[in-house]
Coordinates of C-alpha atoms and ligand atoms in Angstrom, one line a residue:
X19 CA 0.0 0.0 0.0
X20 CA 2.9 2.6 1.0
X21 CA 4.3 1.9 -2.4
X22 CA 1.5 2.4 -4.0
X23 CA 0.7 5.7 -2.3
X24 CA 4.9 6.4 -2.9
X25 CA 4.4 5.8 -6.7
X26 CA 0.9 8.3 -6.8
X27 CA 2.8 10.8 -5.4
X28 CA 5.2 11.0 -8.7
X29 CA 2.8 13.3 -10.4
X30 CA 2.3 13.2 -14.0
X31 CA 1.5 16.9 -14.9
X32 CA 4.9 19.4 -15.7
X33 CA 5.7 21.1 -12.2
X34 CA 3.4 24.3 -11.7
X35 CA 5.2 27.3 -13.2
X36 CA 6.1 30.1 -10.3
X37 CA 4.0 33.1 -11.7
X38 CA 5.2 35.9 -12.8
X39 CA 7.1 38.4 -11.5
X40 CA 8.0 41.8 -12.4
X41 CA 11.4 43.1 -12.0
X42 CA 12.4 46.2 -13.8
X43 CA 10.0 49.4 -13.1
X44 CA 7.1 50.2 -14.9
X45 CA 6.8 52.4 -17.7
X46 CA 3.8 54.4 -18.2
X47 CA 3.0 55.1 -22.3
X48 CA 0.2 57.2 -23.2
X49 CA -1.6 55.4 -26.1
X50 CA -0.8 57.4 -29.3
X51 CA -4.4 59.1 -30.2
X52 CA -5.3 56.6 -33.0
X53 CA -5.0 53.9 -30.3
X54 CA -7.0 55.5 -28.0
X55 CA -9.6 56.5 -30.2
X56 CA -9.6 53.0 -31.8
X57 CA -10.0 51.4 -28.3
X58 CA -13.0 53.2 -27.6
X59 CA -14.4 52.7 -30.7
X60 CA -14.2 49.1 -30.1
X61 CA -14.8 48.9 -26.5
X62 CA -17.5 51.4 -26.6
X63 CA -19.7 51.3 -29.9
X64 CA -18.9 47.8 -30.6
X65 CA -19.6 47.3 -26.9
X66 CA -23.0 49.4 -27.0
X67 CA -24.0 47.8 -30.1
X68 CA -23.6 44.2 -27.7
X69 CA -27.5 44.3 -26.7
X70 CA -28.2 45.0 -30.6
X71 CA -26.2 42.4 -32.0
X72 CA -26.7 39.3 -32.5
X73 CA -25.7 37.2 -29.4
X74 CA -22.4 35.6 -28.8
X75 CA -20.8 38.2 -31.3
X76 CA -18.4 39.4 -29.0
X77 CA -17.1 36.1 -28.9
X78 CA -14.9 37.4 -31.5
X79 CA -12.1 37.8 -29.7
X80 CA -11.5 34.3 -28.8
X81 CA -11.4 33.6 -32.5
X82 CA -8.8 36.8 -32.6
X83 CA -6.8 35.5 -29.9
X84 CA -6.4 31.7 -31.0
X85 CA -5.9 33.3 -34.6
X86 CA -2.9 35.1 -33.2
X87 CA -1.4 32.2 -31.2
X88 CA -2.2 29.7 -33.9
X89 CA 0.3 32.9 -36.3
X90 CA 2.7 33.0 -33.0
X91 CA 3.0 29.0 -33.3
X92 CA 3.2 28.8 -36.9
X93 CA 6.0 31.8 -37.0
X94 CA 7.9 30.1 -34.1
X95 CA 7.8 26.3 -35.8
X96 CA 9.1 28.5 -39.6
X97 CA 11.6 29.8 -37.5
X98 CA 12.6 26.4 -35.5
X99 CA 13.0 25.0 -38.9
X100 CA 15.5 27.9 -39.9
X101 CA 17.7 28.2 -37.0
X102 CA 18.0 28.0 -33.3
X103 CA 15.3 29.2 -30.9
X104 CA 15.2 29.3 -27.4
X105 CA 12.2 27.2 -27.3
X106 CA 11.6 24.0 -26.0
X107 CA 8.2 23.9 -25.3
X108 CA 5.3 22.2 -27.2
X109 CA 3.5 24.2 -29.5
X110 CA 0.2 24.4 -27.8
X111 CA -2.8 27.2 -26.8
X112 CA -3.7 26.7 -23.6
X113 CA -6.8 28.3 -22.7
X114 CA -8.2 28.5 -18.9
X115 CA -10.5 30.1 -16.9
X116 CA -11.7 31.2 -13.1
X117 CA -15.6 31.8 -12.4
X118 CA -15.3 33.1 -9.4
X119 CA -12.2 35.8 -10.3
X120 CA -14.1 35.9 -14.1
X121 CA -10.9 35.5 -15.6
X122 CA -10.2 34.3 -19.3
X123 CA -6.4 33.2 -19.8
X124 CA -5.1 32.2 -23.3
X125 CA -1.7 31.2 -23.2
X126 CA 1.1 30.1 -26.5
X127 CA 4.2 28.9 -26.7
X128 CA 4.8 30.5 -29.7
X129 CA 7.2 32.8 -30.9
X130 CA 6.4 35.9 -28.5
X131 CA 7.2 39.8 -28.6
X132 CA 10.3 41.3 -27.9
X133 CA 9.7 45.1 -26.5
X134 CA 10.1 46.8 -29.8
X135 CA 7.2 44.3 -31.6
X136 CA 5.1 44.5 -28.1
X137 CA 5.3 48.4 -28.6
X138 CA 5.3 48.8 -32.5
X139 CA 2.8 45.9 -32.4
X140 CA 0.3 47.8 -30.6
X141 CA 1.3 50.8 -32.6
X142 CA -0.5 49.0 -35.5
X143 CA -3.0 51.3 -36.1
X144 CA -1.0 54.3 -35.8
X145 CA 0.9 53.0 -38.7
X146 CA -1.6 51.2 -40.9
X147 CA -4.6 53.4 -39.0
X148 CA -4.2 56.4 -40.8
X149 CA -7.8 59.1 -39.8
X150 CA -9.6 57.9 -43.0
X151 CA -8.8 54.8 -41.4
X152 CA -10.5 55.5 -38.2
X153 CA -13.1 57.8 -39.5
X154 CA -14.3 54.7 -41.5
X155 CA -14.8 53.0 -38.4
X156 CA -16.4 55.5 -36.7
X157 CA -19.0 55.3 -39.4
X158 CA -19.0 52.1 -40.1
X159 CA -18.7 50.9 -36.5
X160 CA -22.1 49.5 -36.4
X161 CA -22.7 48.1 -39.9
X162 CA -21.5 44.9 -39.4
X163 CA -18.1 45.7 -41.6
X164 CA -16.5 46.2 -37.5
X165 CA -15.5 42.4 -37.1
X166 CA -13.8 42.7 -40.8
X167 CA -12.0 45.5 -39.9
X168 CA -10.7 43.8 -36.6
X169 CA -9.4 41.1 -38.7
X170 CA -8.0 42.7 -41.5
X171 CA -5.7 44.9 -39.4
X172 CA -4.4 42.0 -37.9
X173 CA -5.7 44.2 -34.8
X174 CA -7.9 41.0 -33.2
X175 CA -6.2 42.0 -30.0
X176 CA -7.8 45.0 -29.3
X177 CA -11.0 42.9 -29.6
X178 CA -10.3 42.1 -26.2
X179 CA -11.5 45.5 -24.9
X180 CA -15.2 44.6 -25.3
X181 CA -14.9 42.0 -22.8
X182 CA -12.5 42.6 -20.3
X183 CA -11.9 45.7 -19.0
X184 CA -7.9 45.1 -17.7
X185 CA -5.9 43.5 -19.7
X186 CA -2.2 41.6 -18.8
X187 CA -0.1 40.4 -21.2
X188 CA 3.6 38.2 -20.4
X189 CA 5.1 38.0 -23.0
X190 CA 9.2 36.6 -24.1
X191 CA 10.3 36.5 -27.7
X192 CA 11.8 33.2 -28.7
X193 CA 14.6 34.7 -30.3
X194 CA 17.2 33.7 -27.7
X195 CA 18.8 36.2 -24.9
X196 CA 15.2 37.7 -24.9
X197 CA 14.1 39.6 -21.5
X198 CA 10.1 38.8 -20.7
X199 CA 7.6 41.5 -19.9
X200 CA 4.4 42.5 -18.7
X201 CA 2.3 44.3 -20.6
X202 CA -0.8 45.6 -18.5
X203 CA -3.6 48.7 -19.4
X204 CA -7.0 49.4 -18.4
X205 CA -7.5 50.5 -22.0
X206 CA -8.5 53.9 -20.6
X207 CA -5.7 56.2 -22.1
X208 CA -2.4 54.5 -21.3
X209 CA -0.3 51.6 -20.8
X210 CA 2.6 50.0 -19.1
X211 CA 5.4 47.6 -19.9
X212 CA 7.8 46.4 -17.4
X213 CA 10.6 43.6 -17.3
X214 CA 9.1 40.4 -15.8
X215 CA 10.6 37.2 -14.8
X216 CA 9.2 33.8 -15.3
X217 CA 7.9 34.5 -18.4
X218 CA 7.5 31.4 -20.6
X219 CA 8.4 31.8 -24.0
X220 CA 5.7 32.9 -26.1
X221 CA 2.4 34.8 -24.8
X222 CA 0.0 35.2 -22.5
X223 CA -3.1 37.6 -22.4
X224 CA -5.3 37.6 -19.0
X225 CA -8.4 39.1 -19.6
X226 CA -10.1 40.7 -16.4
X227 CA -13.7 39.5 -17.9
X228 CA -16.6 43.1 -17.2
X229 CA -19.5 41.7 -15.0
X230 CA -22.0 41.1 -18.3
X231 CA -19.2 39.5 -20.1
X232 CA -18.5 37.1 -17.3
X233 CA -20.1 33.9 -19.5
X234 CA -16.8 33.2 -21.5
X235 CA -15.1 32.3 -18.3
X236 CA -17.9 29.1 -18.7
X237 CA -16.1 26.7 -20.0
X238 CA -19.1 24.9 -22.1
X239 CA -19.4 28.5 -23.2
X240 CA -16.0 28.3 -24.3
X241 CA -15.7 24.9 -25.6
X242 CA -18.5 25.1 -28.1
X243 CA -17.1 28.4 -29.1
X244 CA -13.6 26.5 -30.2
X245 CA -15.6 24.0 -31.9
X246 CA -18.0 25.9 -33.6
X247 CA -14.9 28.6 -35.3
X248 CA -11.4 27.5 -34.3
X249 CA -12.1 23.3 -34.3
X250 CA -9.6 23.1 -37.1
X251 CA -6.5 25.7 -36.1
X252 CA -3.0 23.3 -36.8
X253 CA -2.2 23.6 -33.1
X254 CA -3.7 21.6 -30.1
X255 CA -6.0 23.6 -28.2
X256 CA -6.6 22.8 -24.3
X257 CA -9.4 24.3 -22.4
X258 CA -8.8 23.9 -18.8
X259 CA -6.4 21.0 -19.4
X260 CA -8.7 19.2 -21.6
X261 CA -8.0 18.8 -25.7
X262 CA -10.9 20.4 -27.4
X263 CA -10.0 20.5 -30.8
X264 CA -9.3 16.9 -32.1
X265 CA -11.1 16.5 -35.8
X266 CA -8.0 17.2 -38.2
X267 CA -8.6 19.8 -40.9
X268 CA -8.7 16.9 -43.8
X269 CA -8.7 19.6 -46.5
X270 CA -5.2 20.7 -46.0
X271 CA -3.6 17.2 -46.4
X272 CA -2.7 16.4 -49.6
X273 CA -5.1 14.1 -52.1
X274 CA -3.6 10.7 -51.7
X275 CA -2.8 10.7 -47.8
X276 CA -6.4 10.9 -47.0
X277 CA -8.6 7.4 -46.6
X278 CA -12.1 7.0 -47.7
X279 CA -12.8 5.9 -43.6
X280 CA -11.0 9.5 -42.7
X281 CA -13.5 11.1 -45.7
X282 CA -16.5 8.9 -44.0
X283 CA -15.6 10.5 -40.4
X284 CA -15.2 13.9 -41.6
X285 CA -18.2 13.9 -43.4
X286 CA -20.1 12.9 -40.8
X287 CA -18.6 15.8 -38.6
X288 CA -19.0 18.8 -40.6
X289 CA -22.7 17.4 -42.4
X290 CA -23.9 16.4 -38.9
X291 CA -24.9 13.0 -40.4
X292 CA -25.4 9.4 -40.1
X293 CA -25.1 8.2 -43.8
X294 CA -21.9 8.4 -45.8
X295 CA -21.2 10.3 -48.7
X296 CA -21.7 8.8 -52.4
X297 CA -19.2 11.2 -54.1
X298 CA -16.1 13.2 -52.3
X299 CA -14.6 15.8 -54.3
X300 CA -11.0 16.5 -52.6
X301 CA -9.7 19.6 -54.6
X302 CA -6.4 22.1 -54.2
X303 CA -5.5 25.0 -56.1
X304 CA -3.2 28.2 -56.0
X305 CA -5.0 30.2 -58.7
X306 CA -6.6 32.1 -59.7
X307 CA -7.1 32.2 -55.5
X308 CA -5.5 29.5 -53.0
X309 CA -8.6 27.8 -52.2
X310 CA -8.4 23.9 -50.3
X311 CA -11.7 22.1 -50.9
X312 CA -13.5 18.8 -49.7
X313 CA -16.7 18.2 -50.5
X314 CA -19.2 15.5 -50.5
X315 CA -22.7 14.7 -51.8
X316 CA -24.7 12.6 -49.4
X317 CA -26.3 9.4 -50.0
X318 CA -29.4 11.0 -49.1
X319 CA -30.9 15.0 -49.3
X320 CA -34.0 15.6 -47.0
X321 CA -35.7 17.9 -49.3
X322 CA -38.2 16.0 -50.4
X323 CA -39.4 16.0 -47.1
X324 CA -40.3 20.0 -47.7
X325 CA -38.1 21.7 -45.9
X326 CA -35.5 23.5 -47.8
X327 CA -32.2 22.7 -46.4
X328 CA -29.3 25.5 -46.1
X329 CA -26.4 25.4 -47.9
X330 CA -24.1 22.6 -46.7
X331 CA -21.0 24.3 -47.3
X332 CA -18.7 26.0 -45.2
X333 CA -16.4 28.6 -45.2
X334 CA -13.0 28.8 -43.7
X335 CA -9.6 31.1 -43.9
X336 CA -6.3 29.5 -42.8
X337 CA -8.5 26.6 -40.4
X338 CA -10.6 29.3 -38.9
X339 CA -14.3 29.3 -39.7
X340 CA -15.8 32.1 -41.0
X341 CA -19.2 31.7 -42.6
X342 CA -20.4 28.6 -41.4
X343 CA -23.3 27.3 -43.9
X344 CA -22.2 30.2 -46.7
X345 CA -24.8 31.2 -49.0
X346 CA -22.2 33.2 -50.9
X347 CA -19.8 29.8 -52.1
X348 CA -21.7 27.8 -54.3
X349 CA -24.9 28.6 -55.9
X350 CA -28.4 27.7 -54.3
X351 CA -29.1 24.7 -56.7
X352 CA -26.2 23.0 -55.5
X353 CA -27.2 23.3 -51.5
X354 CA -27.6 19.6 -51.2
X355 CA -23.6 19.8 -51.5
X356 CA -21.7 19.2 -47.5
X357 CA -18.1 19.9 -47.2
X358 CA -15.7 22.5 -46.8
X359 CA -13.4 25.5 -48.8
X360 CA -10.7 27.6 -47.1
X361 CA -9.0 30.2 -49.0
X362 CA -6.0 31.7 -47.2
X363 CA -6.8 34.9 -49.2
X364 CA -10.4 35.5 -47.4
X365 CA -9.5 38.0 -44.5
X366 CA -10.0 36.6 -41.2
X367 CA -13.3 37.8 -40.9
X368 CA -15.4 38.5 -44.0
X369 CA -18.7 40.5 -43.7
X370 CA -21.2 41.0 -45.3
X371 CA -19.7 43.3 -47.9
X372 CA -17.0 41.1 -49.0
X373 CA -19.5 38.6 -49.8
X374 CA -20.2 40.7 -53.0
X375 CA -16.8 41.2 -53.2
X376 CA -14.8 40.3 -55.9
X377 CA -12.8 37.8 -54.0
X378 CA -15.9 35.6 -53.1
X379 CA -17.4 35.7 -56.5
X380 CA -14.8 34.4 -57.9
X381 CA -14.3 31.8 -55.5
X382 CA -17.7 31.1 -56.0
X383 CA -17.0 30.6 -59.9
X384 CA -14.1 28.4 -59.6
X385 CA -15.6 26.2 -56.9
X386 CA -18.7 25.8 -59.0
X387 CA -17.3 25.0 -62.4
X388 CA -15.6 22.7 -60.2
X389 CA -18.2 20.8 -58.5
X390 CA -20.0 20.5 -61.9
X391 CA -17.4 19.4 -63.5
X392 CA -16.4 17.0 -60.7
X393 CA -20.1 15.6 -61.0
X394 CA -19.6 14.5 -64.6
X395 CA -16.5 13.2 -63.8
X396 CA -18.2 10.6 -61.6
X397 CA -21.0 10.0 -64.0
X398 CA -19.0 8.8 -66.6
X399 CA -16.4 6.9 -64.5
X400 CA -19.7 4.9 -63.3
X401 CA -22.8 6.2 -65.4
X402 CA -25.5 3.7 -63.3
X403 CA -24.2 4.8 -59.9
X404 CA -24.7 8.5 -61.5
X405 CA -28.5 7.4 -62.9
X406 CA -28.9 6.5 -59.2
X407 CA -27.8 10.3 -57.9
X408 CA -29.5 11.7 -60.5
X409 CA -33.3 9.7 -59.5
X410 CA -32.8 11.8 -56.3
X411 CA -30.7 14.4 -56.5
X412 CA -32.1 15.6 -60.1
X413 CA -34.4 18.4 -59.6
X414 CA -31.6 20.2 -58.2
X415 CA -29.0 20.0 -61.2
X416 CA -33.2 21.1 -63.1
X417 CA -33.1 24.0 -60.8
X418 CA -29.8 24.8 -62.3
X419 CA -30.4 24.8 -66.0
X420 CA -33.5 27.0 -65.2
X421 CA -31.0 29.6 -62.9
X422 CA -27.7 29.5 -63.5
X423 CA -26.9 30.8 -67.3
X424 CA -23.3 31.3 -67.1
X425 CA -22.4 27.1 -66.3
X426 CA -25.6 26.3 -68.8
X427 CA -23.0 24.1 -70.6
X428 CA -21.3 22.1 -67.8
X429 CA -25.0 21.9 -66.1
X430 CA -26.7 20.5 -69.7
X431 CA -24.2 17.2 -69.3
X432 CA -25.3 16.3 -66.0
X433 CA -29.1 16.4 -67.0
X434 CA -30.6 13.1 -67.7
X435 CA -33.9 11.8 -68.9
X436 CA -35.5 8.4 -70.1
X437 CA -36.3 8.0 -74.1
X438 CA -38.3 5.7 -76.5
X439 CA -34.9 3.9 -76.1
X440 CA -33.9 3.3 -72.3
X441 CA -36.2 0.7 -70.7
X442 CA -38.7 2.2 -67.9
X443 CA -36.6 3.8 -65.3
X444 CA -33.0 3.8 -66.9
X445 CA -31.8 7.4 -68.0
X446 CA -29.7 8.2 -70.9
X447 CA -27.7 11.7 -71.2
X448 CA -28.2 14.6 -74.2
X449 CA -24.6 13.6 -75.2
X450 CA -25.7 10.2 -75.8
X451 CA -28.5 10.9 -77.5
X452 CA -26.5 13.1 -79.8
X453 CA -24.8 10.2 -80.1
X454 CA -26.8 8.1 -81.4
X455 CA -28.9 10.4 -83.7
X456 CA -29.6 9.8 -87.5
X457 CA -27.3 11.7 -89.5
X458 CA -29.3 13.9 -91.0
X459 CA -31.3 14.7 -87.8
X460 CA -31.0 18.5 -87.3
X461 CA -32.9 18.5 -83.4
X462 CA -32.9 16.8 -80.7
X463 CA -36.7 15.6 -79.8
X464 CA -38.9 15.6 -77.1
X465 CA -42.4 14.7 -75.5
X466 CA -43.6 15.9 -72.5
X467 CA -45.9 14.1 -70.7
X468 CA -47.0 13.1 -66.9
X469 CA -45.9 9.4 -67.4
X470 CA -43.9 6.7 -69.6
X471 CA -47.3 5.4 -70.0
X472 CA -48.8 8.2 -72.0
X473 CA -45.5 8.6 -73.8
X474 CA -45.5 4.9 -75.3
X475 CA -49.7 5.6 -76.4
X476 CA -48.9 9.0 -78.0
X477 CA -49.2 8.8 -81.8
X478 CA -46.1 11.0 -82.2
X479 CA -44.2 8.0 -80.5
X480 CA -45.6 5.8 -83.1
X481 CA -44.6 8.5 -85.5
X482 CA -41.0 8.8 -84.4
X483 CA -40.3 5.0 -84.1
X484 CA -41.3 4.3 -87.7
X485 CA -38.9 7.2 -88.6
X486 CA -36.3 5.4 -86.0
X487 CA -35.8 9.1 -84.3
X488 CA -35.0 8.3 -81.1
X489 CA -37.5 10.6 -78.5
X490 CA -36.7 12.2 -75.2
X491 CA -39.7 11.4 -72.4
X492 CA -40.0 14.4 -70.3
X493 CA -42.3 13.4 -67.1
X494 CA -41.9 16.5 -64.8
X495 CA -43.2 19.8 -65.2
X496 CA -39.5 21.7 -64.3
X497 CA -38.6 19.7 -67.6
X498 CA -40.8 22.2 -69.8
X499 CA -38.6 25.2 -68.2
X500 CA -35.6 23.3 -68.6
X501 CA -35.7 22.7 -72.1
X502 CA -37.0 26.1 -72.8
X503 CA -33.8 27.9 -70.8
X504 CA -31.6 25.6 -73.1
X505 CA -33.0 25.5 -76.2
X506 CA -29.8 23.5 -77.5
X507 CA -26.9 21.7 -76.9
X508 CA -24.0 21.1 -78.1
X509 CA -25.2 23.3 -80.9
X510 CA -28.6 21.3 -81.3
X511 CA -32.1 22.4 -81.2
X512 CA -34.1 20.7 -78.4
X513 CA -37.4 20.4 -80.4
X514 CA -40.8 19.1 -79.3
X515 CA -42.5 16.5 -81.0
X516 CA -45.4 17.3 -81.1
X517 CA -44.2 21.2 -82.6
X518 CA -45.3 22.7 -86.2
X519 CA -41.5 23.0 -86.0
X520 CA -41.1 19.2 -85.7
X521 CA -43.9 18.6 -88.3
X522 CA -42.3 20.9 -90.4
X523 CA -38.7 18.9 -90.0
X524 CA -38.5 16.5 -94.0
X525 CA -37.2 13.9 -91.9
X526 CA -40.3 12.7 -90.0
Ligands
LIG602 N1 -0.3 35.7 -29.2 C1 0.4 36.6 -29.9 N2 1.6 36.3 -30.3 C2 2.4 37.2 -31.0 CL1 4.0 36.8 -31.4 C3 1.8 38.4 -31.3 C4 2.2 39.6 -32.0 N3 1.2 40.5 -31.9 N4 0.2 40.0 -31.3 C5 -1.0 40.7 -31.0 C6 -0.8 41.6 -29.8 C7 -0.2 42.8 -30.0 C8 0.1 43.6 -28.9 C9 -0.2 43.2 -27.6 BR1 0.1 44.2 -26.1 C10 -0.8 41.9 -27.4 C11 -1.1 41.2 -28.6 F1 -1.7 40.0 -28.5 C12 0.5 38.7 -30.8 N5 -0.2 37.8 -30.2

């Protein structure tokens, strides 16, 4: 028994660090007058606009803070790989947080500040902030362009102000011989930095949380948070001790290391479902815009069901979700689609604006030339399995060929309909149909009617056959405005049979 307690006693976790210390004196800096009026700007109307907004949008800054560690960790493992660093530490975020002193602590061992970056850092906006700068987030502080600003500045930190109202910072650059130092302010108009000892390597931000932003030192609050935007950052992320983020981000490993059981997993994650996918589209590509890509198409879509689902895509920047569910990626037609694109050259935090901008439009135009293309890749590598998608999944590629004029091409090849040809319930494409078409048959031809049925009685069938011109059966009333929006393909007329035009035609 004594050994047993002896052998207890060896704990496993690292010995608790001493805290912090400071040892030089403090200096006090008055914020430069961009800082200070940025910090109010985004303490005070970003804070004012809190009841407005739509809840949990605050939460920003934990998004901005494991952003900046994730960069910290990234810069310190470029540099570890370059030359020598005074670090020895994993590379790890390690959130963790007190109720009862309603403290939030995030913690990397990443590649830190020396004084010159923690000062010039903060300086940010004085450089890059010139007044047009600010003015335009004075205006714009409430129109929802705020959290893209935060981003794009790379000034997340200050994001910090509009939940805590003192904020530390220890911080020790990696580069070796570094001092560490303690950064603290109460964001009112000044700052101070002093030497500190027992600074780890890398950075730590305690956040004194305000009395209404005390539920982000919950750690469910917390956790779903992480899961929801930063589940994929490249760097393990422990909340209180506990790993939160553990589904890898499959879309930034290359084609071939990836298994279909790893694609079957994933898919289930991000869809939120219990089938597996029939088609996975893993796609990677540095222009026209870096853009990393998996997708899948279910086995099943619940739309028939009446509800309209939401788009099943979402959108991320570097591992960090930004649009979760984005309307703006793919085109409405091709909702039934699950997966995920990040493009490194998304800013951290898109709004609403840069949806229309030109960055997402054409990341929308690539990904969906893509994803059509990608769906007649699969039909002809297995044309019954794609007859299968298409008995369930049709109306949607219908819905395209009414809506989507620019991919009319790439969306005409996927559509698929039976003929006097096919047996009941086997579909045959317009490229096939071409195929097989008498040589001097100028149209392609079509009947439209509620059912195979009234297709084989109609006289034109009769008609046809005797002429051996094959006939399209069209059983569904989107048919009528598909074949109207397309008129041809592949330079040929779709023509109705039972047209003067067809009458008209010396072959029949
Ligand atoms: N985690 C982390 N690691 C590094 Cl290397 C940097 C560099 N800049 N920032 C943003 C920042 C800037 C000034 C102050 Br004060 C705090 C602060 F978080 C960083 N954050």
């Amino acid at each position: 028994k004594l050994l047993w307690q002896q052998v207890a006693s060896y704990s496993t976790e690292t010995p608790a660090e001493e805290d912090e210390v400071l040892t030089g004196k403090e200096e006090v800096h008055e914020f430069k007058t961009e800082t200070k009026r940025l910090l109010n700007i985004v303490a005070n109307s970003l804070y004012s606009e809190k009841e407005a907004s739509d809840a949990g949008w605050e939460s920003i800054f934990v998004r901005e803070l494991i952003s900046n560690a994730a960069d910290a960790l990234e810069k310190l493992r470029h540099a570890q790989s370059m030359e020598h660093m005074d670090a020895d530490k994993p590379l790890e975020i390690r959130i963790s947080l007190d109720q009862d002193k309603r403290q939030f602590v995030i913690q990397d061992s990443g590649i830190g500040m020396t004084l010159e970056e923690l000062n010039e850092n903060l300086g940010t906006i004085a450089r890059s902030g010139s007044k047009s700068f600010l003015e335009k987030l004075e205006k714009d502080g409430g129109s929802g362009s705020r959290e893209n600003i935060i981003g794009q500045f790379g000034v997340g930190f200050y994001s910090t102000f509009m939940v805590g109202d003192h904020i530390k910072v220890y911080t020790r650059s990696a580069k070796p011989g570094s001092k560490g130092y303690c950064w603290t302010t109460d964001g009112q108009g000044s700052y101070t930095v002093a030497e500190a000892k027992n600074v780890a390597v890398g950075t730590k931000i305690v956040i004194e949380l305000r009395e209404d932003s005390k539920s982000y030192a919950s750690q469910l609050e917390i956790d779903s948070i992480i899961k929801k935007y930063s589940n994929f950052v490249g760097f393990p992320i422990y909340l209180n001790g506990t790993e939160v983020n553990t589904v890898e981000p499959l879309w930034t490993k290359s084609k071939g290391e990836v298994t279909e059981e790893q694609h079957k997993n994933f898919y289930r994650f991000i869809a939120n479902a219990w089938d597996d996918p029939q088609y996975t589209m893993h796609f990677k590509t540095d222009a026209p815009i870096s853009i990393s890509s998996v997708l899948y198409v279910p086995e099943r879509h619940m739309e028939m069901l009446g509800e309209r689902q939401e788009p099943g895509v979402s959108l991320y920047s570097r591992k960090v979700l930004i649009q979760p569910k984005s309307k703006g990626l793919l085109p409405d037609y091709l909702r039934f689609v699950k997966g995920v694109v990040d493009s490194e050259d998304i800013p951290l935090n898109v709004s609403r604006e840069l949806l229309q901008d030109n960055i997402l439009s054409r990341l929308r135009m690539v990904m969906t030339s893509r994803v059509l293309k990608w769906l007649d890749g699969e039909a002809k590598k297995n044309p019954k399995k794609y007859n299968d998608f298409f008995l369930d999944f049709g109306q949607f590629i219908k819905e395209g060929a009414c809506t989507d004029a620019m991919h009319k091409r790439d969306i005409a090849k996927l559509l698929r309909f039976e003929s006097s040809t096919t047996k009941s319930g086997d579909l045959t494409s317009l490229e096939d149909y071409n195929g097989r078409k008498l040589d001097n048959q100028e149209s392609i031809y079509y009947l439209l009617t509620p059912k195979r049925r009234y297709a084989e009685e109609s006289p034109y069938t009769e008609m046809f056959k005797k002429k051996g011109v094959e006939l399209l059966y069209l059983y569904d009333t989107v048919d009528e405005f598909v074949v109207n929006h397309l008129s041809e393909f592949q330079g040929i007329k779709l023509v109705a049979a039972d047209s003067p035009e067809a009458a008209a035609d010396p072959l029949l």
